[in-house]
Coordinates of C-alpha atoms in Angstrom, one line a residue:
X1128 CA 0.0 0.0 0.0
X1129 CA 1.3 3.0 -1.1
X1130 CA 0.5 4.8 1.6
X1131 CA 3.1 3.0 4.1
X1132 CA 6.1 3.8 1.6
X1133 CA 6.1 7.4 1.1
X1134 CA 8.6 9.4 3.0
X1135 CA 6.6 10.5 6.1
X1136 CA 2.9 9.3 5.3
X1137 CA 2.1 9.3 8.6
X1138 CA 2.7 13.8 7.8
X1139 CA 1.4 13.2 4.7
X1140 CA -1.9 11.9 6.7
X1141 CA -2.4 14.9 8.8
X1142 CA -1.5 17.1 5.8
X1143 CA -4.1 16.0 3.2
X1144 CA -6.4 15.2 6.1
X1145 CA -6.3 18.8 7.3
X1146 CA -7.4 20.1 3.5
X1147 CA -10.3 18.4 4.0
X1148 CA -11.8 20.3 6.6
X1149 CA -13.6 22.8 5.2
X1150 CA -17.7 23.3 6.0
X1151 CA -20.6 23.7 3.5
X1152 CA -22.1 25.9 6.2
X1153 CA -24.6 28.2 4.3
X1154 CA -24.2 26.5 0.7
X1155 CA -27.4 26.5 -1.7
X1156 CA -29.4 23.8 -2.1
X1157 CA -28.8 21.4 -5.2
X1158 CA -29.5 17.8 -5.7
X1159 CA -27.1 15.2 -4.8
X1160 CA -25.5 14.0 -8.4
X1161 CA -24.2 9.9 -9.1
X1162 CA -25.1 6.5 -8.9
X1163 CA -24.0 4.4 -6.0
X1164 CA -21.7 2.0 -7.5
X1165 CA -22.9 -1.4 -7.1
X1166 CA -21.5 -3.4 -4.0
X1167 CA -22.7 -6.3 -2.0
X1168 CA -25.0 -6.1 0.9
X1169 CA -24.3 -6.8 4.3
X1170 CA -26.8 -9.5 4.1
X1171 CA -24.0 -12.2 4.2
X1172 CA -22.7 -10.9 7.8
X1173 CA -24.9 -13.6 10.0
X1174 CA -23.7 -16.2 8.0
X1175 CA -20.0 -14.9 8.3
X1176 CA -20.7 -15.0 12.3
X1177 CA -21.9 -18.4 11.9
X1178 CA -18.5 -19.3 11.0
X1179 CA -16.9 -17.3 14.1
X1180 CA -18.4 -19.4 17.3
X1181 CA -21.5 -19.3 19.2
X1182 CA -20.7 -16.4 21.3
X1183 CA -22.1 -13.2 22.6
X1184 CA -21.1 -10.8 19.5
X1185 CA -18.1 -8.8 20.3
X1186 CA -19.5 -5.3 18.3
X1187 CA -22.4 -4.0 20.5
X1188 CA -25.4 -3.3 18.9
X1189 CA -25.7 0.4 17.1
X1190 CA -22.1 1.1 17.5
X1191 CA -20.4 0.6 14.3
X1192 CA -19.5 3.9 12.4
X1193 CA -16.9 4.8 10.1
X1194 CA -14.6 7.8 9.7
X1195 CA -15.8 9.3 6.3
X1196 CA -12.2 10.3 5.2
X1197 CA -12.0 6.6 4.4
X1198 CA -14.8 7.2 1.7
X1199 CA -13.6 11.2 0.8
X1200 CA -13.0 9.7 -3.2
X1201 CA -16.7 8.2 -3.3
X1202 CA -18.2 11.7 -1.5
X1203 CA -16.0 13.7 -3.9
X1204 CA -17.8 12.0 -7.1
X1205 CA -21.1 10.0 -6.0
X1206 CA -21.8 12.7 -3.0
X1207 CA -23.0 11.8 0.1
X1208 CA -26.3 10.8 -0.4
X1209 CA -25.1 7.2 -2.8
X1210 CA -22.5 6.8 0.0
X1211 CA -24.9 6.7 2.8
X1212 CA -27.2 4.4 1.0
X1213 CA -23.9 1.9 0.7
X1214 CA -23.0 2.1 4.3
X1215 CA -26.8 1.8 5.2
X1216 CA -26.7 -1.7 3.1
X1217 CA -23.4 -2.7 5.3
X1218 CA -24.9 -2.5 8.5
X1219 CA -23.1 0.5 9.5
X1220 CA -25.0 2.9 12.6
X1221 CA -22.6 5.9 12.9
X1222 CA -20.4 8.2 10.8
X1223 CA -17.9 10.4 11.7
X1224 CA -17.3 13.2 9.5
X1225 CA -13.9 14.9 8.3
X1226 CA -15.1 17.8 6.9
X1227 CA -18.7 18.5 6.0
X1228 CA -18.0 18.6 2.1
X1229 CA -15.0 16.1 1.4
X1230 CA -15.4 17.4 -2.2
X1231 CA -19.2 16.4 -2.9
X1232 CA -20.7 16.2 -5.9
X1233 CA -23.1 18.9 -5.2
X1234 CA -23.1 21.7 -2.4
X1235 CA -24.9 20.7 0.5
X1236 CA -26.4 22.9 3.9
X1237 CA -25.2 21.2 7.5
X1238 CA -29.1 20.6 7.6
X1239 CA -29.6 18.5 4.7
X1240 CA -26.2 16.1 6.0
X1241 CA -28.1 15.4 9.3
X1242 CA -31.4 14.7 8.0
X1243 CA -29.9 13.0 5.0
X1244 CA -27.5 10.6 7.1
X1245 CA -31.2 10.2 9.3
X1246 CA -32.8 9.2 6.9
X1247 CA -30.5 6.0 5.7
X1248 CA -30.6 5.1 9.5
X1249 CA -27.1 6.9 10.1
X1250 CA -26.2 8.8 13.4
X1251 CA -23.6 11.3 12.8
X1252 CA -21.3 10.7 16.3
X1253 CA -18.4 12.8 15.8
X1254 CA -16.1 14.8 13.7
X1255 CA -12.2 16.0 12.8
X1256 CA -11.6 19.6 12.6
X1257 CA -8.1 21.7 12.9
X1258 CA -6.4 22.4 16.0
X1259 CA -4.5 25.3 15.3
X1260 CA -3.6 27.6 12.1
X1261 CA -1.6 30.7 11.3
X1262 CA -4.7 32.0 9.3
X1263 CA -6.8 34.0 11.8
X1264 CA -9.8 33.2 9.4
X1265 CA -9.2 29.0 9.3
X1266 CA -11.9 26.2 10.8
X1267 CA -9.7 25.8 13.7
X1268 CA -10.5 25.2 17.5
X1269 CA -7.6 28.2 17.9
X1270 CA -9.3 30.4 15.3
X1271 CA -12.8 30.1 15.3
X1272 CA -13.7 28.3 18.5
X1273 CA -17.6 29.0 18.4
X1274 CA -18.0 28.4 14.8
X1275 CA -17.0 25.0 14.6
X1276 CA -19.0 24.2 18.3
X1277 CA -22.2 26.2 15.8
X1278 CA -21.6 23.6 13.0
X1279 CA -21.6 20.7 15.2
X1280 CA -24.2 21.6 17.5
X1281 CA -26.5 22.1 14.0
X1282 CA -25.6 18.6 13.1
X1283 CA -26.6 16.9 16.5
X1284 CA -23.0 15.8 17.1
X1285 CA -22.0 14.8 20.8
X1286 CA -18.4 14.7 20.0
X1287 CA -16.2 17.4 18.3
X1288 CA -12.7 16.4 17.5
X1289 CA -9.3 16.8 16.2
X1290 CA -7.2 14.3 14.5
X1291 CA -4.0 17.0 15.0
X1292 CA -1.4 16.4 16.9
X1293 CA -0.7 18.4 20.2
X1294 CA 2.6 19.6 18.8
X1295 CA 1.6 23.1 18.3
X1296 CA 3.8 24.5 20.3
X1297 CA 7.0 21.5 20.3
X1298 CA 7.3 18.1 21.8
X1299 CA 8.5 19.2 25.6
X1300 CA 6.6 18.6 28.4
X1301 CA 6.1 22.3 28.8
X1302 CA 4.7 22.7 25.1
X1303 CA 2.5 19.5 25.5
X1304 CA 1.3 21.2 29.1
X1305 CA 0.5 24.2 27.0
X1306 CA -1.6 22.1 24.6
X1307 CA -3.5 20.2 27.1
X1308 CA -4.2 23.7 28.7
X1309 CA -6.1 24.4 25.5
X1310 CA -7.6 21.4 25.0
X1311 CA -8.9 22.1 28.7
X1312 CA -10.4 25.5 27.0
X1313 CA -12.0 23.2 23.9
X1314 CA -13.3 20.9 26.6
X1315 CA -15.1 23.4 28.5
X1316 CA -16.6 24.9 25.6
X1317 CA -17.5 21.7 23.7
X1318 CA -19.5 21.1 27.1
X1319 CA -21.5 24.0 27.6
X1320 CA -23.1 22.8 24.6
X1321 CA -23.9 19.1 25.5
X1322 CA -20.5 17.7 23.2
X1323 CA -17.3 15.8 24.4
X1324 CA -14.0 17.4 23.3
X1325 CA -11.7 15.1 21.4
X1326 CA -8.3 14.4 20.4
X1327 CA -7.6 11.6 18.1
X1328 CA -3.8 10.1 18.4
X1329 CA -1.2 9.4 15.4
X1330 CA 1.8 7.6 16.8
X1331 CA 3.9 10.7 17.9
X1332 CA 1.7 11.2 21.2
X1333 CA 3.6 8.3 22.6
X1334 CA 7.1 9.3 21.8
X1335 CA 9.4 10.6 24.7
X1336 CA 9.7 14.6 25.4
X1337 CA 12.4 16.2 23.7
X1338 CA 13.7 17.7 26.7
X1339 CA 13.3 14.8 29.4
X1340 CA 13.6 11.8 27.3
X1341 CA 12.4 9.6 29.8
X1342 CA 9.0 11.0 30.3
X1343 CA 6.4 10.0 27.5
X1344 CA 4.2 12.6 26.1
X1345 CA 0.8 11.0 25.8
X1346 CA 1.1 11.0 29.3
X1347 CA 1.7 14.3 30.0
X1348 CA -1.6 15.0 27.7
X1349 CA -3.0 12.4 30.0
X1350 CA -2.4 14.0 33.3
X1351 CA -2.6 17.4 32.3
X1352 CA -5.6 17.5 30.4
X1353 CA -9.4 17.6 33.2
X1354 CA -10.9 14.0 32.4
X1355 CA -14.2 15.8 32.6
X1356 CA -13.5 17.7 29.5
X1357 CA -11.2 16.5 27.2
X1358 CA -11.2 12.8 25.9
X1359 CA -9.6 10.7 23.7
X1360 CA -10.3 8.3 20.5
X1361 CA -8.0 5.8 20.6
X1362 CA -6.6 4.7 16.6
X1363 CA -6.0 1.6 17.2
X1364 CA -3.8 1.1 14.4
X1365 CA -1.3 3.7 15.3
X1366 CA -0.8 3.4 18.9
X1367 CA 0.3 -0.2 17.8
X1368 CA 2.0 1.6 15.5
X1369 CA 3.8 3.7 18.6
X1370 CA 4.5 0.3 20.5
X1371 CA 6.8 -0.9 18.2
X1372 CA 8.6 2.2 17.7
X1373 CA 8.3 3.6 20.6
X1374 CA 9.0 0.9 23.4
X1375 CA 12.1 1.6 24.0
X1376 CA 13.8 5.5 25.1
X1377 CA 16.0 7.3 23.6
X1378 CA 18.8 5.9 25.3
X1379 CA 17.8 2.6 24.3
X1380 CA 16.1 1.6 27.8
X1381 CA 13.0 -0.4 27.7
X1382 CA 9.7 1.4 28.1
X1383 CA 7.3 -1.2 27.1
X1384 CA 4.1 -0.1 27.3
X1385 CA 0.3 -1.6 25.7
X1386 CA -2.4 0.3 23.9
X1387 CA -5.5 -1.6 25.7
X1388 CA -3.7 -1.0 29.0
X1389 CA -4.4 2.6 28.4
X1390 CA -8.1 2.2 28.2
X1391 CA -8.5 -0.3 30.7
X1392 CA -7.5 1.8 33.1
X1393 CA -9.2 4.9 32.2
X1394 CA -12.7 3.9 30.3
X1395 CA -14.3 6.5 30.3
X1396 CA -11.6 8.8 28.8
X1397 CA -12.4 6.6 25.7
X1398 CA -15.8 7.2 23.9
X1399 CA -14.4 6.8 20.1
X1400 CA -11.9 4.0 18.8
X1401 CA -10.4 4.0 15.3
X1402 CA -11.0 0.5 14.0
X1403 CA -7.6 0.4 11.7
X1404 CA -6.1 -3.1 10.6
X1405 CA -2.4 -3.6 10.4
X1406 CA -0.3 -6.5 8.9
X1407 CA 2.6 -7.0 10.8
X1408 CA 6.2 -6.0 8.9
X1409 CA 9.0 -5.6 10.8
X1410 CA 11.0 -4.8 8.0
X1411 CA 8.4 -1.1 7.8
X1412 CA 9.3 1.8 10.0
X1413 CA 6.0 1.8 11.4
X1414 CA 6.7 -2.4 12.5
X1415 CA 3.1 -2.5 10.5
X1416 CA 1.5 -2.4 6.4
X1417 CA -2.0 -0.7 7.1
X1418 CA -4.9 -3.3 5.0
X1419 CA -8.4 -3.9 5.3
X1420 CA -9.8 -4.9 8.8
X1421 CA -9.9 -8.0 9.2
X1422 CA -7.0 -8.5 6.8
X1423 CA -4.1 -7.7 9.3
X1424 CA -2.8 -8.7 13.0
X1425 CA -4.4 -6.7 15.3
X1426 CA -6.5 -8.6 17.8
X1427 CA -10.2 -6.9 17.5
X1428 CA -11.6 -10.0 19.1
X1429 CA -9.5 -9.3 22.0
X1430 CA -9.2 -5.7 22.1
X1431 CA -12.6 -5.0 21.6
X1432 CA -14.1 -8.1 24.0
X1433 CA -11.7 -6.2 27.1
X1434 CA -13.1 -2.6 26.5
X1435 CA -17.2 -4.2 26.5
X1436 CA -16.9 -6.6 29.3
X1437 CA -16.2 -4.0 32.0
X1438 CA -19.3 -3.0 33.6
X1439 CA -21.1 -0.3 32.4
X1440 CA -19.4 -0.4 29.3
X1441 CA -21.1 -2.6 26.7
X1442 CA -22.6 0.3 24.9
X1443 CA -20.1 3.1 26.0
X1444 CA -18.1 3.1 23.1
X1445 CA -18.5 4.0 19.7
X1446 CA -16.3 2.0 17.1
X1447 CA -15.3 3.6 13.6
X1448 CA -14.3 1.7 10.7
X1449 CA -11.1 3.5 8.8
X1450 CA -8.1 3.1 6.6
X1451 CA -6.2 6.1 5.2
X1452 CA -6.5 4.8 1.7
X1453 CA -8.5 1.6 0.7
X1454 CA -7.5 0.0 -2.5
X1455 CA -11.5 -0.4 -3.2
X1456 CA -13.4 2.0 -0.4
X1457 CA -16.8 0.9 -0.8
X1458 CA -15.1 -3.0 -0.8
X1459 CA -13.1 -1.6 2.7
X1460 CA -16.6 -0.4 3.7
X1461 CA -18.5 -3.6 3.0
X1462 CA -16.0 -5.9 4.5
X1463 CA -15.0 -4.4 7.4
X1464 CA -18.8 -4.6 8.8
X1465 CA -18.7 -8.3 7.8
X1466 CA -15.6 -9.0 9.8
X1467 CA -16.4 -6.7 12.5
X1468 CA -20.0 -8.1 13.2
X1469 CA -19.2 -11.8 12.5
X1470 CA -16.4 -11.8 15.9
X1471 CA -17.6 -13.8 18.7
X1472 CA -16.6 -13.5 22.1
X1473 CA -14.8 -16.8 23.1
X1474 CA -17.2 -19.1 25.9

């Protein structure tokens, strides 16, 4: 996969994820333009669970969603509305946007996407927006704080997001301090309105502070950041990502450390979890080749089972569906429900 071979995809990520942010706030109506292509329906998920055991399922009901920048080249030529009616077909509950216009085929009012993701039986749950710009004018939680809590509030969201790193101001433990103080801000803010403030990790959050190597930064943003207003959604894929390349300081010292630990032991820091497959490569500088889910290594079965067992918790989570750049995305779309829905918890 192409993506997993360019010279710093995981920048290239945030880069081209961050153009896609812009909002179709106030745009004229006009029909939705394309056909959906064809794909197959999710009909053949209970007889892919049949296969997997007799257990409980291990994807609560209602819960599955998918991060819309997975599907950005079908919204950019079909529009949203063909999209919606695929991922209605898969089985999917929830979407999470990354921009409210990814390019669609057609200009479209914040209004019409919430009633039009209602009406194929779609909850919007979340979305990615900037953290910071230069550009006093950008869709930023720096720049235009109450704008982007406006937009989200119109769509019914109860999560507002960013997928930026908490960089903006270096990778010390004072700068990520400084962050988390603003994220604080966001959080505050985000609940005033009803919404849950969110930051959505790369693999850099768990690499060591520049100036004390032996501290790790996601847990300075853990510590410093009020767990009643800022929380996190876990990517699965690249916190695995961070265990193999980060497991070991600076100096070489071991700092193992494991990505379910983290939300074991803080729950309810975790309403949103990247579902992100990876096939293991040591041979990669990121230890992992990102494929379909389903198609790699990562233990959903397990990781998934751990985080719904605890009490309280069956239906706390919300689980989206991604990968940076499917081969096929409707295909990634379609599959990854079948997979996801046919695990079984073991008896």
């Amino acid at each position: 996969m192409s993506r997993m071979h360019q010279t710093d995809p995981e920048l290239t990520h945030r880069l081209s994820r961050r153009g896609m942010l812009g909002v179709a706030a106030g745009a004229t109506v006009a029909a939705l333009l394309g056909a959906a292509a064809p794909a197959q329906a999710a009909a053949g998920t209970d007889s892919a669970a049949a296969g997997k055991g007799r257990g409980r399922p291990v994807l609560p009901p209602g819960r599955l969603g998918i991060q819309l920048y997975s599907l950005r080249d079908k919204v950019s030529t079909l529009g949203f509305a063909p999209v919606f009616a695929e991922l209605e077909k898969y089985g999917y509950d929830e979407v999470e946007f990354a921009g409210y216009t990814q390019g669609s085929a057609g200009p479209i009012t914040l209004a019409q996407l919430k009633r039009l993701a209602r009406n194929h039986g779609l909850t919007p749950i979340g979305s990615h927006v900037g953290y910071y710009s230069s550009d006093p004018n950008a869709y930023t939680f720096a720049q235009n704080l109450t704008k982007v809590l406006d937009d989200a509030q119109a769509l019914g969201l109860k999560h507002i997001g960013t997928a930026a790193g908490p960089f903006r101001y270096g990778m010390t433990v004072d700068a990520m301090k400084r962050a988390a103080h603003e994220f604080n801000t966001y959080g505050a803010a985000a609940r005033a309105r009803g919404m849950k403030f969110y930051q959505h990790n790369h693999s850099e959050e768990f690499s060591f502070a520049t100036d004390n190597p032996k501290v790790r930064l996601y847990d300075v943003l853990l510590r410093e950041t009020d767990p009643d207003l800022v929380f996190l959604e876990m990517d699965i894929f690249w916190a695995y990502v961070a265990q193999f390349r980060f497991s070991k300081r600076p100096d070489g010292t071991a700092a193992p450390f494991e990505p379910l630990d983290y939300v074991l032991r803080r729950p309810n820091r975790y309403p949103l979890f990247h579902v992100k497959d990876g096939e293991s490569d040591p041979s990669n500088p990121f230890g992992y080749r990102m494929v379909d889910v389903g198609d790699g290594d990562i233990d959903y079965q397990k990781f998934i089972s751990a985080v719904t067992r605890l009490k309280g918790h069956r239906l706390a989570h919300h689980w989206q569906a991604e990968h940076d750049n499917p081969s096929e995305s409707f295909t990634f779309a379609r599959r990854s429900s079948e997979h996801l829905h046919s695990l079984r918890e073991k008896c």
